[in-house]
mmCIF file of C-alpha atoms and ligand atoms in Angstrom:
data_model
loop_
_atom_site.group_PDB
_atom_site.id
_atom_site.type_symbol
_atom_site.label_atom_id
_atom_site.label_comp_id
_atom_site.label_asym_id
_atom_site.label_seq_id
_atom_site.Cartn_x
_atom_site.Cartn_y
_atom_site.Cartn_z
ATOM 1 C CA UNK A 1 0.000 0.000 0.000
ATOM 2 C CA UNK A 2 1.315 3.446 -0.882
ATOM 3 C CA UNK A 3 2.462 5.664 1.965
ATOM 4 C CA UNK A 4 0.445 8.503 3.397
ATOM 5 C CA UNK A 5 1.937 11.892 2.553
ATOM 6 C CA UNK A 6 2.652 14.555 5.175
ATOM 7 C CA UNK A 7 1.705 17.775 3.386
ATOM 8 C CA UNK A 8 4.163 20.465 4.495
ATOM 9 C CA UNK A 9 2.324 23.220 2.621
ATOM 10 C CA UNK A 10 -0.962 22.505 4.397
ATOM 11 C CA UNK A 11 0.642 22.231 7.835
ATOM 12 C CA UNK A 12 2.665 25.409 7.254
ATOM 13 C CA UNK A 13 -0.524 27.269 6.249
ATOM 14 C CA UNK A 14 -2.388 26.012 9.302
ATOM 15 C CA UNK A 15 0.408 27.098 11.662
ATOM 16 C CA UNK A 16 0.942 30.481 9.970
ATOM 17 C CA UNK A 17 -2.785 31.219 10.310
ATOM 18 C CA UNK A 18 -2.557 30.489 14.022
ATOM 19 C CA UNK A 19 0.442 32.844 14.360
ATOM 20 C CA UNK A 20 -1.516 35.889 13.156
ATOM 21 C CA UNK A 21 -3.418 36.343 16.425
ATOM 22 C CA UNK A 22 -0.155 36.229 18.388
ATOM 23 C CA UNK A 23 1.417 38.827 16.091
ATOM 24 C CA UNK A 24 -1.636 41.097 16.421
ATOM 25 C CA UNK A 25 -1.635 40.777 20.218
ATOM 26 C CA UNK A 26 2.066 41.712 20.342
ATOM 27 C CA UNK A 27 1.595 44.611 17.912
ATOM 28 C CA UNK A 28 -1.263 45.953 20.055
ATOM 29 C CA UNK A 29 1.157 46.078 23.004
ATOM 30 C CA UNK A 30 3.784 47.872 20.890
ATOM 31 C CA UNK A 31 5.930 44.768 20.334
ATOM 32 C CA UNK A 32 5.355 43.914 16.676
ATOM 33 C CA UNK A 33 7.736 40.961 16.055
ATOM 34 C CA UNK A 34 10.667 41.992 13.850
ATOM 35 C CA UNK A 35 13.163 39.850 11.939
ATOM 36 C CA UNK A 36 16.279 41.052 10.110
ATOM 37 C CA UNK A 37 17.826 38.732 7.543
ATOM 38 C CA UNK A 38 21.433 39.396 6.537
ATOM 39 C CA UNK A 39 22.640 38.141 3.172
ATOM 40 C CA UNK A 40 26.273 38.349 2.076
ATOM 41 C CA UNK A 41 26.973 37.807 -1.619
ATOM 42 C CA UNK A 42 24.806 36.716 -4.500
ATOM 43 C CA UNK A 43 24.250 32.991 -4.077
ATOM 44 C CA UNK A 44 21.038 32.528 -6.149
ATOM 45 C CA UNK A 45 19.531 29.891 -3.825
ATOM 46 C CA UNK A 46 20.227 32.087 -0.783
ATOM 47 C CA UNK A 47 18.618 35.075 -2.511
ATOM 48 C CA UNK A 48 15.418 33.066 -2.975
ATOM 49 C CA UNK A 49 15.432 31.762 0.612
ATOM 50 C CA UNK A 50 15.982 35.263 2.029
ATOM 51 C CA UNK A 51 13.201 36.767 -0.071
ATOM 52 C CA UNK A 52 10.826 33.999 1.032
ATOM 53 C CA UNK A 53 11.716 34.502 4.691
ATOM 54 C CA UNK A 54 11.090 38.259 4.585
ATOM 55 C CA UNK A 55 7.814 37.850 2.660
ATOM 56 C CA UNK A 56 6.558 35.152 5.043
ATOM 57 C CA UNK A 57 7.034 37.592 7.943
ATOM 58 C CA UNK A 58 5.276 40.432 6.150
ATOM 59 C CA UNK A 59 2.380 38.152 5.189
ATOM 60 C CA UNK A 60 1.415 37.580 8.828
ATOM 61 C CA UNK A 61 1.877 41.186 9.910
ATOM 62 C CA UNK A 62 5.410 40.972 11.274
ATOM 63 C CA UNK A 63 8.123 43.513 10.559
ATOM 64 C CA UNK A 64 10.978 42.222 8.411
ATOM 65 C CA UNK A 65 13.831 43.607 6.392
ATOM 66 C CA UNK A 66 16.838 42.224 4.583
ATOM 67 C CA UNK A 67 20.311 43.702 4.650
ATOM 68 C CA UNK A 68 22.466 42.738 1.685
ATOM 69 C CA UNK A 69 26.258 43.042 1.467
ATOM 70 C CA UNK A 70 28.630 42.469 -1.432
ATOM 71 C CA UNK A 71 30.487 39.154 -1.283
ATOM 72 C CA UNK A 72 33.802 40.926 -0.533
ATOM 73 C CA UNK A 73 32.514 42.932 2.446
ATOM 74 C CA UNK A 74 34.779 43.039 5.484
ATOM 75 C CA UNK A 75 33.581 40.731 8.273
ATOM 76 C CA UNK A 76 33.956 43.642 10.731
ATOM 77 C CA UNK A 77 31.206 45.528 8.888
ATOM 78 C CA UNK A 78 28.792 42.639 9.348
ATOM 79 C CA UNK A 79 29.783 42.208 13.009
ATOM 80 C CA UNK A 80 29.171 45.928 13.629
ATOM 81 C CA UNK A 81 25.698 45.637 12.047
ATOM 82 C CA UNK A 82 24.911 42.602 14.232
ATOM 83 C CA UNK A 83 25.963 44.582 17.339
ATOM 84 C CA UNK A 84 23.646 47.419 16.281
ATOM 85 C CA UNK A 85 20.738 44.992 15.735
ATOM 86 C CA UNK A 86 21.412 43.260 19.077
ATOM 87 C CA UNK A 87 20.755 46.626 20.745
ATOM 88 C CA UNK A 88 17.654 47.513 18.684
ATOM 89 C CA UNK A 89 14.487 46.927 20.769
ATOM 90 C CA UNK A 90 12.311 46.689 17.619
ATOM 91 C CA UNK A 91 14.248 43.704 16.297
ATOM 92 C CA UNK A 92 13.544 40.341 17.964
ATOM 93 C CA UNK A 93 15.270 37.990 15.544
ATOM 94 C CA UNK A 94 18.528 38.180 13.574
ATOM 95 C CA UNK A 95 19.388 35.636 10.905
ATOM 96 C CA UNK A 96 22.584 35.496 8.870
ATOM 97 C CA UNK A 97 21.948 33.396 5.770
ATOM 98 C CA UNK A 98 24.485 30.583 5.318
ATOM 99 C CA UNK A 99 26.782 29.771 3.645
ATOM 100 C CA UNK A 100 28.975 32.846 4.085
ATOM 101 C CA UNK A 101 31.841 33.663 1.701
ATOM 102 C CA UNK A 102 35.153 31.884 2.381
ATOM 103 C CA UNK A 103 36.862 34.821 4.128
ATOM 104 C CA UNK A 104 34.247 34.787 6.908
ATOM 105 C CA UNK A 105 34.653 33.005 10.229
ATOM 106 C CA UNK A 106 31.141 31.560 10.344
ATOM 107 C CA UNK A 107 31.331 30.565 13.990
ATOM 108 C CA UNK A 108 32.413 34.049 15.029
ATOM 109 C CA UNK A 109 29.512 35.632 13.130
ATOM 110 C CA UNK A 110 26.925 33.245 14.587
ATOM 111 C CA UNK A 111 28.267 33.726 18.119
ATOM 112 C CA UNK A 112 27.992 37.518 17.699
ATOM 113 C CA UNK A 113 24.193 37.272 17.500
ATOM 114 C CA UNK A 114 22.553 37.803 20.890
ATOM 115 C CA UNK A 115 21.277 34.438 22.223
ATOM 116 C CA UNK A 116 17.877 36.070 22.812
ATOM 117 C CA UNK A 117 17.650 36.995 19.103
ATOM 118 C CA UNK A 118 19.192 33.820 17.670
ATOM 119 C CA UNK A 119 16.005 32.610 15.963
ATOM 120 C CA UNK A 120 18.028 30.160 13.844
ATOM 121 C CA UNK A 121 19.102 28.369 17.029
ATOM 122 C CA UNK A 122 22.710 28.177 15.821
ATOM 123 C CA UNK A 123 24.439 29.960 18.741
ATOM 124 C CA UNK A 124 26.518 27.559 20.866
ATOM 125 C CA UNK A 125 24.471 28.438 23.941
ATOM 126 C CA UNK A 126 21.204 27.534 22.175
ATOM 127 C CA UNK A 127 22.703 24.313 20.810
ATOM 128 C CA UNK A 128 23.920 23.516 24.347
ATOM 129 C CA UNK A 129 20.467 24.148 25.826
ATOM 130 C CA UNK A 130 18.962 21.768 23.258
ATOM 131 C CA UNK A 131 21.622 19.140 24.057
ATOM 132 C CA UNK A 132 20.703 19.402 27.741
ATOM 133 C CA UNK A 133 17.032 18.883 26.912
ATOM 134 C CA UNK A 134 15.922 22.429 27.787
ATOM 135 C CA UNK A 135 15.752 24.110 24.384
ATOM 136 C CA UNK A 136 15.305 27.879 24.040
ATOM 137 C CA UNK A 137 15.550 28.301 20.272
ATOM 138 C CA UNK A 138 15.495 25.173 18.103
ATOM 139 C CA UNK A 139 17.025 25.184 14.599
ATOM 140 C CA UNK A 140 14.127 25.759 12.198
ATOM 141 C CA UNK A 141 14.383 22.747 9.858
ATOM 142 C CA UNK A 142 14.559 20.004 12.508
ATOM 143 C CA UNK A 143 11.970 21.894 14.557
ATOM 144 C CA UNK A 144 9.684 21.781 11.504
ATOM 145 C CA UNK A 145 10.311 18.054 11.131
ATOM 146 C CA UNK A 146 9.227 17.517 14.747
ATOM 147 C CA UNK A 147 5.960 19.334 13.964
ATOM 148 C CA UNK A 148 5.482 16.995 10.991
ATOM 149 C CA UNK A 149 5.910 13.944 13.249
ATOM 150 C CA UNK A 150 3.303 15.456 15.557
ATOM 151 C CA UNK A 151 0.913 16.071 12.654
ATOM 152 C CA UNK A 152 1.448 12.542 11.330
ATOM 153 C CA UNK A 153 0.756 11.043 14.783
ATOM 154 C CA UNK A 154 4.229 9.486 14.885
ATOM 155 C CA UNK A 155 5.139 8.169 18.331
ATOM 156 C CA UNK A 156 8.924 8.522 18.556
ATOM 157 C CA UNK A 157 9.594 6.881 21.929
ATOM 158 C CA UNK A 158 11.540 3.646 21.561
ATOM 159 C CA UNK A 159 11.799 3.928 17.763
ATOM 160 C CA UNK A 160 14.977 3.353 15.764
ATOM 161 C CA UNK A 161 15.693 6.717 14.143
ATOM 162 C CA UNK A 162 18.397 7.045 11.511
ATOM 163 C CA UNK A 163 19.554 10.423 10.240
ATOM 164 C CA UNK A 164 21.647 10.596 7.086
ATOM 165 C CA UNK A 165 23.714 13.783 7.300
ATOM 166 C CA UNK A 166 25.542 15.378 10.236
ATOM 167 C CA UNK A 167 25.343 19.107 9.497
ATOM 168 C CA UNK A 168 25.061 21.714 12.248
ATOM 169 C CA UNK A 169 21.933 23.059 10.523
ATOM 170 C CA UNK A 170 19.956 19.808 10.314
ATOM 171 C CA UNK A 171 21.612 16.475 11.206
ATOM 172 C CA UNK A 172 23.015 17.289 14.642
ATOM 173 C CA UNK A 173 20.043 19.250 16.066
ATOM 174 C CA UNK A 174 17.691 16.625 14.557
ATOM 175 C CA UNK A 175 19.580 13.930 16.466
ATOM 176 C CA UNK A 176 19.270 15.879 19.727
ATOM 177 C CA UNK A 177 15.528 16.416 19.243
ATOM 178 C CA UNK A 178 14.942 12.734 18.506
ATOM 179 C CA UNK A 179 17.021 11.658 21.525
ATOM 180 C CA UNK A 180 15.013 14.055 23.706
ATOM 181 C CA UNK A 181 11.820 12.477 22.305
ATOM 182 C CA UNK A 182 12.954 9.000 23.366
ATOM 183 C CA UNK A 183 14.111 7.565 20.035
ATOM 184 C CA UNK A 184 17.254 5.469 19.658
ATOM 185 C CA UNK A 185 19.295 7.575 17.261
ATOM 186 C CA UNK A 186 21.990 6.773 14.707
ATOM 187 C CA UNK A 187 23.648 9.514 12.640
ATOM 188 C CA UNK A 188 25.124 8.368 9.313
ATOM 189 C CA UNK A 189 27.421 10.469 7.128
ATOM 190 C CA UNK A 190 29.950 10.323 4.306
ATOM 191 C CA UNK A 191 32.333 8.115 6.349
ATOM 192 C CA UNK A 192 29.665 5.589 7.372
ATOM 193 C CA UNK A 193 30.832 2.111 6.296
ATOM 194 C CA UNK A 194 27.532 0.360 5.624
ATOM 195 C CA UNK A 195 24.756 2.900 5.062
ATOM 196 C CA UNK A 196 22.290 0.241 3.899
ATOM 197 C CA UNK A 197 22.630 -1.687 7.181
ATOM 198 C CA UNK A 198 21.442 1.417 9.033
ATOM 199 C CA UNK A 199 18.729 2.662 6.665
ATOM 200 C CA UNK A 200 17.187 -0.848 6.409
ATOM 201 C CA UNK A 201 16.487 -1.011 10.149
ATOM 202 C CA UNK A 202 15.189 2.553 10.564
ATOM 203 C CA UNK A 203 11.620 3.044 11.810
ATOM 204 C CA UNK A 204 12.208 6.745 11.219
ATOM 205 C CA UNK A 205 14.563 7.851 8.434
ATOM 206 C CA UNK A 206 15.600 11.484 7.979
ATOM 207 C CA UNK A 207 17.620 12.246 4.835
ATOM 208 C CA UNK A 208 19.596 15.498 4.946
ATOM 209 C CA UNK A 209 22.628 15.124 2.707
ATOM 210 C CA UNK A 210 22.022 17.105 -0.462
ATOM 211 C CA UNK A 211 22.301 14.173 -2.903
ATOM 212 C CA UNK A 212 19.384 13.846 -5.341
ATOM 213 C CA UNK A 213 17.271 10.697 -4.829
ATOM 214 C CA UNK A 214 20.029 8.825 -2.967
ATOM 215 C CA UNK A 215 17.589 6.966 -0.677
ATOM 216 C CA UNK A 216 15.723 4.404 -2.762
ATOM 217 C CA UNK A 217 12.831 2.086 -1.903
ATOM 218 C CA UNK A 218 15.096 -0.954 -1.547
ATOM 219 C CA UNK A 219 17.055 0.840 1.196
ATOM 220 C CA UNK A 220 14.183 1.330 3.630
ATOM 221 C CA UNK A 221 12.219 -0.826 6.064
ATOM 222 C CA UNK A 222 8.584 -1.591 5.178
ATOM 223 C CA UNK A 223 6.350 0.822 7.093
ATOM 224 C CA UNK A 224 9.132 3.335 7.817
ATOM 225 C CA UNK A 225 8.456 7.048 8.273
ATOM 226 C CA UNK A 226 10.609 8.834 5.688
ATOM 227 C CA UNK A 227 11.439 12.525 6.013
ATOM 228 C CA UNK A 228 13.168 14.221 3.088
ATOM 229 C CA UNK A 229 15.084 17.377 4.006
ATOM 230 C CA UNK A 230 16.970 17.612 0.703
ATOM 231 C CA UNK A 231 16.275 20.350 -1.832
ATOM 232 C CA UNK A 232 18.271 19.638 -4.992
ATOM 233 C CA UNK A 233 17.968 21.193 -8.418
ATOM 234 C CA UNK A 234 18.172 18.712 -11.300
ATOM 235 C CA UNK A 235 19.738 19.633 -14.667
ATOM 236 C CA UNK A 236 16.209 20.103 -16.120
ATOM 237 C CA UNK A 237 15.534 22.790 -13.489
ATOM 238 C CA UNK A 238 13.116 20.647 -11.423
ATOM 239 C CA UNK A 239 13.485 20.313 -7.656
ATOM 240 C CA UNK A 240 13.946 16.939 -6.017
ATOM 241 C CA UNK A 241 14.821 15.647 -2.577
ATOM 242 C CA UNK A 242 17.416 13.239 -1.208
ATOM 243 C CA UNK A 243 14.737 10.541 -1.297
ATOM 244 C CA UNK A 244 13.559 8.781 -4.438
ATOM 245 C CA UNK A 245 9.895 9.513 -3.724
ATOM 246 C CA UNK A 246 8.384 7.154 -6.295
ATOM 247 C CA UNK A 247 10.119 4.012 -5.050
ATOM 248 C CA UNK A 248 10.045 4.925 -1.329
ATOM 249 C CA UNK A 249 6.339 5.752 -1.228
ATOM 250 C CA UNK A 250 5.586 2.103 -2.081
ATOM 251 C CA UNK A 251 7.469 0.884 0.999
ATOM 252 C CA UNK A 252 7.071 3.630 3.630
ATOM 253 C CA UNK A 253 4.002 4.234 5.812
ATOM 254 C CA UNK A 254 4.455 8.016 5.903
ATOM 255 C CA UNK A 255 6.591 10.187 3.626
ATOM 256 C CA UNK A 256 7.244 13.874 2.920
ATOM 257 C CA UNK A 257 7.370 15.155 -0.684
ATOM 258 C CA UNK A 258 9.790 17.644 -2.278
ATOM 259 C CA UNK A 259 8.712 20.302 -2.979
ATOM 260 C CA UNK A 260 5.891 20.865 -0.491
ATOM 261 C CA UNK A 261 7.303 18.905 2.426
ATOM 262 C CA UNK A 262 9.893 20.063 4.921
ATOM 263 C CA UNK A 263 10.772 23.252 2.961
ATOM 264 C CA UNK A 264 7.707 25.342 3.914
ATOM 265 C CA UNK A 265 8.038 24.153 7.518
ATOM 266 C CA UNK A 266 11.536 25.641 7.897
ATOM 267 C CA UNK A 267 10.287 29.175 7.299
ATOM 268 C CA UNK A 268 7.207 28.517 9.426
ATOM 269 C CA UNK A 269 9.356 27.636 12.424
ATOM 270 C CA UNK A 270 11.494 30.724 11.807
ATOM 271 C CA UNK A 271 8.303 32.749 12.205
ATOM 272 C CA UNK A 272 7.451 30.748 15.348
ATOM 273 C CA UNK A 273 10.882 31.435 16.866
ATOM 274 C CA UNK A 274 10.716 35.158 16.090
ATOM 275 C CA UNK A 275 7.226 35.485 17.586
ATOM 276 C CA UNK A 276 8.439 33.534 20.632
ATOM 277 C CA UNK A 277 11.400 35.934 20.966
ATOM 278 C CA UNK A 278 9.045 38.926 20.865
ATOM 279 C CA UNK A 279 6.709 37.312 23.416
ATOM 280 C CA UNK A 280 9.606 36.744 25.806
ATOM 281 C CA UNK A 281 10.649 40.390 25.462
ATOM 282 C CA UNK A 282 7.108 41.638 26.022
ATOM 283 C CA UNK A 283 6.590 39.744 29.297
HETATM 284 N N1 GUN B 1 21.191 28.032 4.909
HETATM 285 C C1 GUN B 1 20.495 26.892 4.686
HETATM 286 N N2 GUN B 1 19.588 26.684 5.656
HETATM 287 C C2 GUN B 1 19.700 27.715 6.512
HETATM 288 C C3 GUN B 1 19.010 28.054 7.728
HETATM 289 O O1 GUN B 1 18.112 27.361 8.217
HETATM 290 N N3 GUN B 1 19.418 29.223 8.301
HETATM 291 C C4 GUN B 1 20.429 29.992 7.801
HETATM 292 N N4 GUN B 1 20.760 31.095 8.468
HETATM 293 N N5 GUN B 1 21.075 29.693 6.694
HETATM 294 C C5 GUN B 1 20.707 28.555 6.059
#
């Protein structure tokens, strides 16, 4: 039997609708949630993501602006802007779009963002809080995936969860969230010796590697829940995930599509984090 699909667009819409009342309540108290997105350089994918993030904020009545720098800008200029935004009471969230150009020290830039405004959840203190099981800001993509499990009625406790990919943005925080939810977690990556051994026994499989259609139906356990975090552009211009949807949907019990799966949830949870930041400030 073909898998049930978790519709990220529908869930994102439902959540964004529910955010509007919170934004209005904050605005009425003079705390309209505000997000600044900083983009360095002209990476075409990043330009699209940044535009979508700003528009998603504006669509639910939040304040948002983007600040764009040339690729060769001095890091000190960006750090000075972050310091200014840290002190601005109208700005509740600051996001620096990654990747940054080679001459940047990414860690230094991310650590410069105030922990209270780190709506990406990338600051070491926020990652540490998540690791200790008391999260303050959770990285948006894995946070969105957790909402999808909730929507799909997936009970994570005691399940074998396998994550393919160990990035700071997705793989590692995803592992922490799944551990906190009671799953038994394995993180696979480019040095993993026998990927198939791991994927075949996964009740929950999260693919976050950036390789088009690398997870095929013969690699997964019948009835598995398959979450596709990949967004890859094929030579014909079409988008596809890290999961071969057509073959996996015949084996899985639940699956997320690309596009229309995890993607819209990432921005939704960015909105959630920024509203949460504004609510904390307004208390
Ligand atoms: N680049 C790819 N994904 C992300 C994300 O979630 N946040 C930021 N800041 N940059 C990214």
